mmCIF file of N, CA and C and ligand atoms in Angstrom:
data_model
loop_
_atom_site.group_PDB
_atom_site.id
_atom_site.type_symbol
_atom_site.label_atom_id
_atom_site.label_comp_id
_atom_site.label_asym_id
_atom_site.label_seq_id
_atom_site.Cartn_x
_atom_site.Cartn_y
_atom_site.Cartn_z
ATOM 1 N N UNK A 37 -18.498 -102.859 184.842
ATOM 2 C CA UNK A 37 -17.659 -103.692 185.704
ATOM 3 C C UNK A 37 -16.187 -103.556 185.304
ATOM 4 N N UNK A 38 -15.673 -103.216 186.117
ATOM 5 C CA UNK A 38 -14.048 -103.248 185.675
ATOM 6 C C UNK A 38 -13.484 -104.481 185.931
ATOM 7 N N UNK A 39 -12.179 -104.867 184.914
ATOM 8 C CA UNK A 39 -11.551 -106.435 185.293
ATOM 9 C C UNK A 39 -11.732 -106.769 186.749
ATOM 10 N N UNK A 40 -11.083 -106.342 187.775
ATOM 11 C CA UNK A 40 -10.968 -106.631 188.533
ATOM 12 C C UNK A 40 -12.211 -107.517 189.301
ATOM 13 N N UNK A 41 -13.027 -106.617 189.218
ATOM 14 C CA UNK A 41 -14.798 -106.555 189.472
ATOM 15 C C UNK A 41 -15.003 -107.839 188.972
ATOM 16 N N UNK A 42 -14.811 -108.207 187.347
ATOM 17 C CA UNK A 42 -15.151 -108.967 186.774
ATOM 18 C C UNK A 42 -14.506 -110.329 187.884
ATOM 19 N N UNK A 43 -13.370 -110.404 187.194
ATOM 20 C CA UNK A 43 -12.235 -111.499 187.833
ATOM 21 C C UNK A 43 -12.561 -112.030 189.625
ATOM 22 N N UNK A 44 -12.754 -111.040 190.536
ATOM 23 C CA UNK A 44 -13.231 -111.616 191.539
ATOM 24 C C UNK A 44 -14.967 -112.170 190.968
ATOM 25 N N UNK A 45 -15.503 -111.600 190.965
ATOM 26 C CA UNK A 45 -16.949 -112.481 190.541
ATOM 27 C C UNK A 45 -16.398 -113.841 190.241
ATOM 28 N N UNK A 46 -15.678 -114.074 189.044
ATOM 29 C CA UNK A 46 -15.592 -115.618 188.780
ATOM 30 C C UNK A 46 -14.903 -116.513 189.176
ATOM 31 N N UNK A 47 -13.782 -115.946 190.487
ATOM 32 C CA UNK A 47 -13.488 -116.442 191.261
ATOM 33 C C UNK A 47 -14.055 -116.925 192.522
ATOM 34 N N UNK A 48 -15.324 -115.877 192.746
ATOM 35 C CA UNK A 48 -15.836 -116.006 193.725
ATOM 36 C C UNK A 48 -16.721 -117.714 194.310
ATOM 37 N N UNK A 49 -17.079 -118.342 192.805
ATOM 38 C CA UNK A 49 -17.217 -119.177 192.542
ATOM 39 C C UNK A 49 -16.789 -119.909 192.134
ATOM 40 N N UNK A 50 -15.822 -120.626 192.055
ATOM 41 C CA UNK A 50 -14.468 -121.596 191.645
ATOM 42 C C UNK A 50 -14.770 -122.560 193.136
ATOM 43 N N UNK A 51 -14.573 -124.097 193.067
ATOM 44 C CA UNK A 51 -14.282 -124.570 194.018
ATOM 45 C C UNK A 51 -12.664 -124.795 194.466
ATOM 46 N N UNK A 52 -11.975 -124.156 193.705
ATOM 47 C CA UNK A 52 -10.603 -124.443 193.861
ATOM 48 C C UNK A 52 -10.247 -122.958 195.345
ATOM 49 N N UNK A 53 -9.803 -123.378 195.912
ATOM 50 C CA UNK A 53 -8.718 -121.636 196.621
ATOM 51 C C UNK A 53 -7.999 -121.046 195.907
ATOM 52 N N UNK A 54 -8.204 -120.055 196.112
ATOM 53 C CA UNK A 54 -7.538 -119.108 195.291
ATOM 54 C C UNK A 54 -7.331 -117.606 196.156
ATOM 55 N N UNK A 55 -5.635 -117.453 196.208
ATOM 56 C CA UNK A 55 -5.323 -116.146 197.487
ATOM 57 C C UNK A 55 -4.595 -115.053 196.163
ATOM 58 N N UNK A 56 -4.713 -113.982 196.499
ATOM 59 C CA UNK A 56 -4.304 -112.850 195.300
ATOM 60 C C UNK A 56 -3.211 -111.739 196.763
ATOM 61 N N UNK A 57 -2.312 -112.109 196.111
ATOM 62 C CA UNK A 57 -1.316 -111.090 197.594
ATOM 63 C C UNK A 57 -1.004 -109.963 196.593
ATOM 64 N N UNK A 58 -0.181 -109.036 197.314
ATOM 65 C CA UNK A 58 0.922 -108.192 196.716
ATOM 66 C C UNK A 58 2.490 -108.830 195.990
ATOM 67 N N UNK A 59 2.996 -108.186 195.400
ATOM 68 C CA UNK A 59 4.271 -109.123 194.932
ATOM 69 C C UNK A 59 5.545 -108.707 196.183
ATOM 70 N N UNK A 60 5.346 -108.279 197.515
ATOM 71 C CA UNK A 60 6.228 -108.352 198.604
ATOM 72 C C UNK A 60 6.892 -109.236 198.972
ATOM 73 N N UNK A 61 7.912 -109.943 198.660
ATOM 74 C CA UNK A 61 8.214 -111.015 199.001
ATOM 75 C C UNK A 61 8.910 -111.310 200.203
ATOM 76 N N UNK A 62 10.083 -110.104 200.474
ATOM 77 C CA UNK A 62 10.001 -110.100 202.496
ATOM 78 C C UNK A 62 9.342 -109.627 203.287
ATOM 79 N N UNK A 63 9.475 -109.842 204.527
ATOM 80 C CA UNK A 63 8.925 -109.903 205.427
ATOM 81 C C UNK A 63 8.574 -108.597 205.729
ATOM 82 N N UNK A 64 7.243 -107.743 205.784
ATOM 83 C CA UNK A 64 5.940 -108.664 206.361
ATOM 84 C C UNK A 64 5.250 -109.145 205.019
ATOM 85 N N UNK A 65 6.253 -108.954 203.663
ATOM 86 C CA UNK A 65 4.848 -109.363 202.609
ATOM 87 C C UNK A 65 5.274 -111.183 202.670
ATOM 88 N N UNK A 66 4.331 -111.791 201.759
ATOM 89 C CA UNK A 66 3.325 -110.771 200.666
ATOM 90 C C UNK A 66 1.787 -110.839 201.872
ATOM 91 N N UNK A 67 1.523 -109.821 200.925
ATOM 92 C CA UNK A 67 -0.149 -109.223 202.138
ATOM 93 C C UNK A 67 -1.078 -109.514 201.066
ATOM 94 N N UNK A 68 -2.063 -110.243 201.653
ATOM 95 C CA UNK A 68 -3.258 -111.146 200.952
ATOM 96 C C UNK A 68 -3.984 -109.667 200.673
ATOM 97 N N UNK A 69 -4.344 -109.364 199.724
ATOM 98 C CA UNK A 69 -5.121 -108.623 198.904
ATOM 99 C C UNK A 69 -6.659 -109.305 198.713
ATOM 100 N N UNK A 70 -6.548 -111.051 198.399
ATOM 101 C CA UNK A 70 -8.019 -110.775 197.941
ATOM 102 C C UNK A 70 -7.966 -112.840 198.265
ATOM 103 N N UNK A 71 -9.162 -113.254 198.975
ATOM 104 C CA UNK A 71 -9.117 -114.594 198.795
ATOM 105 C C UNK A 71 -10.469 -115.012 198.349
ATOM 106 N N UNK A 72 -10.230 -116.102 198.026
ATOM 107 C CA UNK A 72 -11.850 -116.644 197.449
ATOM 108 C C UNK A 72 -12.920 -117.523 198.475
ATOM 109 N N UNK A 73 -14.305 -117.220 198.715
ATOM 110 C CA UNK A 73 -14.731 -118.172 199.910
ATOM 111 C C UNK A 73 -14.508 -119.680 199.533
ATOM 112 N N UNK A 74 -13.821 -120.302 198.718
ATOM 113 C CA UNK A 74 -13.273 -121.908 199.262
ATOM 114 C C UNK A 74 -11.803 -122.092 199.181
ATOM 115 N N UNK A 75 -10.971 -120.863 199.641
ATOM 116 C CA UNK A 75 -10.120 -120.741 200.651
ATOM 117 C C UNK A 75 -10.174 -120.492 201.522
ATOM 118 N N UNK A 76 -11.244 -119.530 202.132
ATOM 119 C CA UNK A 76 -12.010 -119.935 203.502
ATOM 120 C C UNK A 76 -11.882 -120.612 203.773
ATOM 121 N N UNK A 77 -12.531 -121.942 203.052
ATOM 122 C CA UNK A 77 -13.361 -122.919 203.982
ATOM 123 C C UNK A 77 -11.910 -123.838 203.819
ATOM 124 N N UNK A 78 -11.359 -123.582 202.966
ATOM 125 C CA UNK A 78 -9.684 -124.634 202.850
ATOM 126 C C UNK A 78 -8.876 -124.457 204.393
ATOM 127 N N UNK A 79 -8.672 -122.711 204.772
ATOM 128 C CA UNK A 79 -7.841 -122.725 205.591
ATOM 129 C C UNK A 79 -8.911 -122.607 207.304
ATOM 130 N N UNK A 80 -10.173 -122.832 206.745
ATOM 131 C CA UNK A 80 -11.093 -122.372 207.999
ATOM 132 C C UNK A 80 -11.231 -121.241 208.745
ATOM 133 N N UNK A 81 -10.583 -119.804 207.561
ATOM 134 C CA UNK A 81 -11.084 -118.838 208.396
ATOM 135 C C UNK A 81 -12.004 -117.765 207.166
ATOM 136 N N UNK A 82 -12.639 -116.882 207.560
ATOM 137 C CA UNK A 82 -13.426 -115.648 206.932
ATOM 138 C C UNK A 82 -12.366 -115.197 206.270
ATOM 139 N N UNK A 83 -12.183 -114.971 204.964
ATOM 140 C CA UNK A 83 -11.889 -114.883 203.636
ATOM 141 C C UNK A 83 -11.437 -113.129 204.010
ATOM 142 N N UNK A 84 -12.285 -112.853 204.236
ATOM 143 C CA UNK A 84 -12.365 -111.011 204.473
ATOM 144 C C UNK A 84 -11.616 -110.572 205.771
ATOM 145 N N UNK A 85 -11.694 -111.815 206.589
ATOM 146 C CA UNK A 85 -10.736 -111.506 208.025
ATOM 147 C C UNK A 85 -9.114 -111.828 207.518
ATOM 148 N N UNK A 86 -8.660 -112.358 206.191
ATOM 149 C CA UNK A 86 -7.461 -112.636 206.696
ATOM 150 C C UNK A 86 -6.518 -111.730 205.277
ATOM 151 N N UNK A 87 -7.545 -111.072 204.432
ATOM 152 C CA UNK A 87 -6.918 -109.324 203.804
ATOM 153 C C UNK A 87 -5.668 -109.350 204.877
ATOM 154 N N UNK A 88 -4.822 -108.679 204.512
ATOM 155 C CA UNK A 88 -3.850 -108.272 205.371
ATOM 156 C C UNK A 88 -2.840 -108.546 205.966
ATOM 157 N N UNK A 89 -3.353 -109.823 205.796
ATOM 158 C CA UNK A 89 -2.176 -110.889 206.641
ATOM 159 C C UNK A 89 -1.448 -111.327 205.737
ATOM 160 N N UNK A 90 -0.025 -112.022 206.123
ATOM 161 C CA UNK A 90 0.546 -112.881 205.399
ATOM 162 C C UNK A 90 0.278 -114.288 205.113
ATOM 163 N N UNK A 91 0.571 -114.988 204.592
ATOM 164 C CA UNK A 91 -0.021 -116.081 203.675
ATOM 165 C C UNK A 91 0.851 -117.261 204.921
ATOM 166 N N UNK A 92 1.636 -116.970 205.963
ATOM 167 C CA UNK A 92 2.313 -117.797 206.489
ATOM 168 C C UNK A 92 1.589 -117.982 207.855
ATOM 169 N N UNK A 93 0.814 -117.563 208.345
ATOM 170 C CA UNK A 93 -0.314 -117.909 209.439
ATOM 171 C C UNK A 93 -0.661 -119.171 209.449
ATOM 172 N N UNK A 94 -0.637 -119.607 207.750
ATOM 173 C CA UNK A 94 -0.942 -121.248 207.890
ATOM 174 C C UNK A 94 0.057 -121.967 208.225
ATOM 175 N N UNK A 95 1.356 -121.518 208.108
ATOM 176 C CA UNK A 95 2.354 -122.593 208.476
ATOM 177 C C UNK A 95 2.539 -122.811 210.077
ATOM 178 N N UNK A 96 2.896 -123.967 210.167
ATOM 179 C CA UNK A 96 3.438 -124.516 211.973
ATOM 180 C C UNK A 96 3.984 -125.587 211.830
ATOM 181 N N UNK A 97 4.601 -126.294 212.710
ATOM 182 C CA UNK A 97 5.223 -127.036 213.262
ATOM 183 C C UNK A 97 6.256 -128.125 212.021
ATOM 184 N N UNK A 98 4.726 -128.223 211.423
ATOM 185 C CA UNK A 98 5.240 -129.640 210.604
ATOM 186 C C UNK A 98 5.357 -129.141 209.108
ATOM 187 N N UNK A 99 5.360 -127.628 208.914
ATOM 188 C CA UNK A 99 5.565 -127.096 207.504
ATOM 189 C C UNK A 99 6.900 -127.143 207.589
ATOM 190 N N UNK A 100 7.329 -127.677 206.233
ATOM 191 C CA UNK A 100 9.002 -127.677 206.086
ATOM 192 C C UNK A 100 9.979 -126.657 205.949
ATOM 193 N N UNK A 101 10.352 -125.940 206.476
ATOM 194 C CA UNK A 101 11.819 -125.190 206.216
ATOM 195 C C UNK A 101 12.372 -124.742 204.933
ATOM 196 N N UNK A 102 12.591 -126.291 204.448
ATOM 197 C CA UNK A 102 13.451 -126.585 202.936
ATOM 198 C C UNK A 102 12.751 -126.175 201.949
ATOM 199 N N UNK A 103 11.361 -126.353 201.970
ATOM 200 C CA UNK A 103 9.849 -126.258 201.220
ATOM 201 C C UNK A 103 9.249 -124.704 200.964
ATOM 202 N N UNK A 104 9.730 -124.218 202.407
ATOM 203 C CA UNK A 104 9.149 -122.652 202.282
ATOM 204 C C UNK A 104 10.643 -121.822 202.026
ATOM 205 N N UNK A 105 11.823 -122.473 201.756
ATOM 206 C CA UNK A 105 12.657 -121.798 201.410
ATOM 207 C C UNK A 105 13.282 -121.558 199.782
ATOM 208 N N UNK A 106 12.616 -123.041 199.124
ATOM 209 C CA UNK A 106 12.506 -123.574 197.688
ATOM 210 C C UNK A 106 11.364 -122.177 197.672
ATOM 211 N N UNK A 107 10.439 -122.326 198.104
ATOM 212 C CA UNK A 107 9.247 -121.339 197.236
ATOM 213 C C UNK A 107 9.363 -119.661 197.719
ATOM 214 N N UNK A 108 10.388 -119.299 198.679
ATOM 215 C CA UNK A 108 10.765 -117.902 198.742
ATOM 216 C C UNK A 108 12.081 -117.496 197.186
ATOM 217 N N UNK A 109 12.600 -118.524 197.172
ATOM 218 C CA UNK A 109 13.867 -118.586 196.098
ATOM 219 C C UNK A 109 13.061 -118.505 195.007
ATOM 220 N N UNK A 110 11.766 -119.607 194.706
ATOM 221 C CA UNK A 110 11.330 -119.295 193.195
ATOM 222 C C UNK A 110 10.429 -117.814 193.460
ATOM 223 N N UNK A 111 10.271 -117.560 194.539
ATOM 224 C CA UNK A 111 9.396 -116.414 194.022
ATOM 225 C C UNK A 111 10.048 -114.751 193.699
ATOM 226 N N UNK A 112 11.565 -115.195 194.498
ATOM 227 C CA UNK A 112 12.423 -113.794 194.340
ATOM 228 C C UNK A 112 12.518 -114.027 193.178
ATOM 229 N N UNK A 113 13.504 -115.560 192.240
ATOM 230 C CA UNK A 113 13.496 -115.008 190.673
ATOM 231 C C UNK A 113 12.717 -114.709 189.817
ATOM 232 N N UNK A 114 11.273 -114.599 190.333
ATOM 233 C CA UNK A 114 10.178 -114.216 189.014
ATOM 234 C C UNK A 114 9.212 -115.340 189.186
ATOM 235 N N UNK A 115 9.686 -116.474 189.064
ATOM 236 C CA UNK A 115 9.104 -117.895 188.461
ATOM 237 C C UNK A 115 7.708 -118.464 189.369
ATOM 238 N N UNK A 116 7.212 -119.351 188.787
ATOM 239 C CA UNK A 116 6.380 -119.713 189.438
ATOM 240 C C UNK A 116 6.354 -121.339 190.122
ATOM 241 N N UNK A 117 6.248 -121.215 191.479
ATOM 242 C CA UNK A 117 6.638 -122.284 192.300
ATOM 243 C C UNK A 117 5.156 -123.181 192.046
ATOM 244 N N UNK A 118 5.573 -124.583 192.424
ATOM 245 C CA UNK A 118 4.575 -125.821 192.208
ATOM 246 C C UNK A 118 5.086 -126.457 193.616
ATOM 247 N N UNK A 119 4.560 -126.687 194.513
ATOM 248 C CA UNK A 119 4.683 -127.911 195.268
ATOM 249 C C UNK A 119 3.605 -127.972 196.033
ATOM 250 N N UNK A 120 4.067 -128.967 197.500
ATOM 251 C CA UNK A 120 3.343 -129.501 198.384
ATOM 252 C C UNK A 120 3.924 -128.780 199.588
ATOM 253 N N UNK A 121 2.537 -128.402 200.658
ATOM 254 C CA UNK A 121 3.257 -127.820 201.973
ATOM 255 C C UNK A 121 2.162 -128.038 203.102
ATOM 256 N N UNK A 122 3.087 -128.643 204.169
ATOM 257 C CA UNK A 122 1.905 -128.478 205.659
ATOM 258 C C UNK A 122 1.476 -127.892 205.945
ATOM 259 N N UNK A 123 -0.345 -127.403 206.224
ATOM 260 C CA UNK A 123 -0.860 -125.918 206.384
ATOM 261 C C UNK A 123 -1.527 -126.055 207.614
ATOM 262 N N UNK A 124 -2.231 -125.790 208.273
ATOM 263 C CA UNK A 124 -3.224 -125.513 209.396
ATOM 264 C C UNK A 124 -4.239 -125.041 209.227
ATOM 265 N N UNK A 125 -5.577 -125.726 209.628
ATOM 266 C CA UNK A 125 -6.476 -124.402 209.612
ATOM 267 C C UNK A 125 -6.516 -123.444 211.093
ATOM 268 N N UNK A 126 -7.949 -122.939 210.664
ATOM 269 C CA UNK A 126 -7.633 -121.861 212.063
ATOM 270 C C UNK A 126 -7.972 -122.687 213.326
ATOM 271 N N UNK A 127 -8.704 -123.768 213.067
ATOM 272 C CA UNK A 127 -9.126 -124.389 214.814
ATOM 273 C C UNK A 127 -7.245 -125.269 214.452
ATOM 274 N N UNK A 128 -6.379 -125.161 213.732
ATOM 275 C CA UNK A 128 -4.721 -126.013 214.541
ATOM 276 C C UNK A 128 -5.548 -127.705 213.524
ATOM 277 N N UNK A 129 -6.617 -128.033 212.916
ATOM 278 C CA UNK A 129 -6.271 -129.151 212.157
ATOM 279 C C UNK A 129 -5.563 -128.867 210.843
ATOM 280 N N UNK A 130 -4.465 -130.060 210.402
ATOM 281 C CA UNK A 130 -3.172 -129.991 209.200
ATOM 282 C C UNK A 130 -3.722 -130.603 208.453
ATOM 283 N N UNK A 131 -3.606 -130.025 207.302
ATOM 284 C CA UNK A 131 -4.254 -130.247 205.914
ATOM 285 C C UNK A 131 -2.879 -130.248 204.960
ATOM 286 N N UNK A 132 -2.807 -130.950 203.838
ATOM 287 C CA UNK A 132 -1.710 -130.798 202.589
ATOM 288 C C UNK A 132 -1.805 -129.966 201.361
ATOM 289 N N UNK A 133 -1.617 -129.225 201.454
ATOM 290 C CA UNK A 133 -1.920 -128.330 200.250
ATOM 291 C C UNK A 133 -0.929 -128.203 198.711
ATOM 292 N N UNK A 134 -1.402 -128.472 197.762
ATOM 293 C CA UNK A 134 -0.976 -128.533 196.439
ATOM 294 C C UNK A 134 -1.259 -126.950 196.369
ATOM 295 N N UNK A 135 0.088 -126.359 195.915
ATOM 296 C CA UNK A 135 0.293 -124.827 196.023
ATOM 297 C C UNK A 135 0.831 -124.784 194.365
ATOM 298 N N UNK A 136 0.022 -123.865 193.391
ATOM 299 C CA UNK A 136 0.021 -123.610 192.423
ATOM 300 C C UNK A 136 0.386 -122.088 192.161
ATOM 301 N N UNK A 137 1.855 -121.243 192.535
ATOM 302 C CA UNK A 137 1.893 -119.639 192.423
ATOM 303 C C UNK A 137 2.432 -118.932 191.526
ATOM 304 N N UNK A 138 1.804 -118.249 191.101
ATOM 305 C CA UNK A 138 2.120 -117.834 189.903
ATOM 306 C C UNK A 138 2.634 -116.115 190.362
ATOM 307 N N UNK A 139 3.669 -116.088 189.497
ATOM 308 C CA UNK A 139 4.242 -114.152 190.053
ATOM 309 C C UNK A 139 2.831 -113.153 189.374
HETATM 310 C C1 FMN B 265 0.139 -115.841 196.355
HETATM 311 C C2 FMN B 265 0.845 -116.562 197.498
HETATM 312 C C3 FMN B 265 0.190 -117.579 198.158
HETATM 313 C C4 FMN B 265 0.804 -118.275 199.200
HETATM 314 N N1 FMN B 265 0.132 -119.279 199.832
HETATM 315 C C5 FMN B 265 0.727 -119.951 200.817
HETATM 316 C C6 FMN B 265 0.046 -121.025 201.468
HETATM 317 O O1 FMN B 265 -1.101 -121.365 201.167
HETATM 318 N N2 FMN B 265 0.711 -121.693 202.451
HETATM 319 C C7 FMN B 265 1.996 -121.375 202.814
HETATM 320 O O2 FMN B 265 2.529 -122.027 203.719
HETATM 321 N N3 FMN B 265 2.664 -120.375 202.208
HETATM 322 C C8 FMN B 265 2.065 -119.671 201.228
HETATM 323 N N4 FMN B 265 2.758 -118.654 200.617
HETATM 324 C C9 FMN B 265 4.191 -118.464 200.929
HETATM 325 C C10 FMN B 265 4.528 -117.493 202.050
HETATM 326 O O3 FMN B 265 3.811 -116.305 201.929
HETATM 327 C C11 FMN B 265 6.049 -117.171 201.985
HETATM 328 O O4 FMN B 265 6.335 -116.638 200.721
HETATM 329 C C12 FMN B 265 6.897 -118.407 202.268
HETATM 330 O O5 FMN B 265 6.748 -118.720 203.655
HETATM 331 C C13 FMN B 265 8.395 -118.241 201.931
HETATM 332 O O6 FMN B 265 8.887 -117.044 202.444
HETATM 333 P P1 FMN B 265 9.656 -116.942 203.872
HETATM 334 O O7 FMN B 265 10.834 -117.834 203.776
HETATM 335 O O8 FMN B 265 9.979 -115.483 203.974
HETATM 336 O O9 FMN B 265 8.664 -117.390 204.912
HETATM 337 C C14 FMN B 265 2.135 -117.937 199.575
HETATM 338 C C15 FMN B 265 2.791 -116.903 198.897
HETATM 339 C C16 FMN B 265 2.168 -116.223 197.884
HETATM 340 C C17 FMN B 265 2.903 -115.099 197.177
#
């Protein structure tokens, strides 16, 4: 098993979400590389359908501006951002998400 191999396995089972992107930080990144099935079920879509995409599909209406502009700033200097942000799932219900990102 190589790390990787390993590391998703024990993620695979975590009840926490957990999304693994590229380190792209403009636009179109960062591109979800790898999510765990209870980020699935966090953002309500197939884990394997949303590879590829950017991590901002969840944002709309009522995600803040100020919030996703604080966590583009910590993520250009390196650092790792902590907050709170308005998300969506895929059927459009808003959920609060405690966002833990680490570079
Ligand atoms: C690993 C990772 C996970 C992310 N998860 C989310 C998330 O769950 N919800 C969200 O609104 N943005 C999330 N983002 C942030 C967006 O991808 C993007 O960086 C943010 O909108 C700020 O950049 P922008 O101003 O170019 O949109 C995540 C970013 C990274 C790198």
């Amino acid at each position: 098993m190589t790390i990787v191999e390993w590391i998703k396995a024990f993620a695979h089972d975590i009840s926490v979400g957990i999304v693994v992107t590229d380190a792209a930080i403009e636009r179109p990144g960062p591109i979800i590389l790898y999510a765990n099935p209870a980020f699935g079920q966090l953002v309500g879509r197939d884990p394997v359908e949303i590879v590829g995409q950017s991590p901002r599909f969840m944002q709309g209406k009522e995600t803040r501006r100020e919030t996703l502009d604080a966590f583009h700033r910590t993520l250009s200097s390196g650092e790792r951002f902590h907050g709170y942000v308005t998300n969506y799932r895929g059927n459009g219900a808003k959920y609060r998400a405690e966002i833990d990102c680490r570079p």
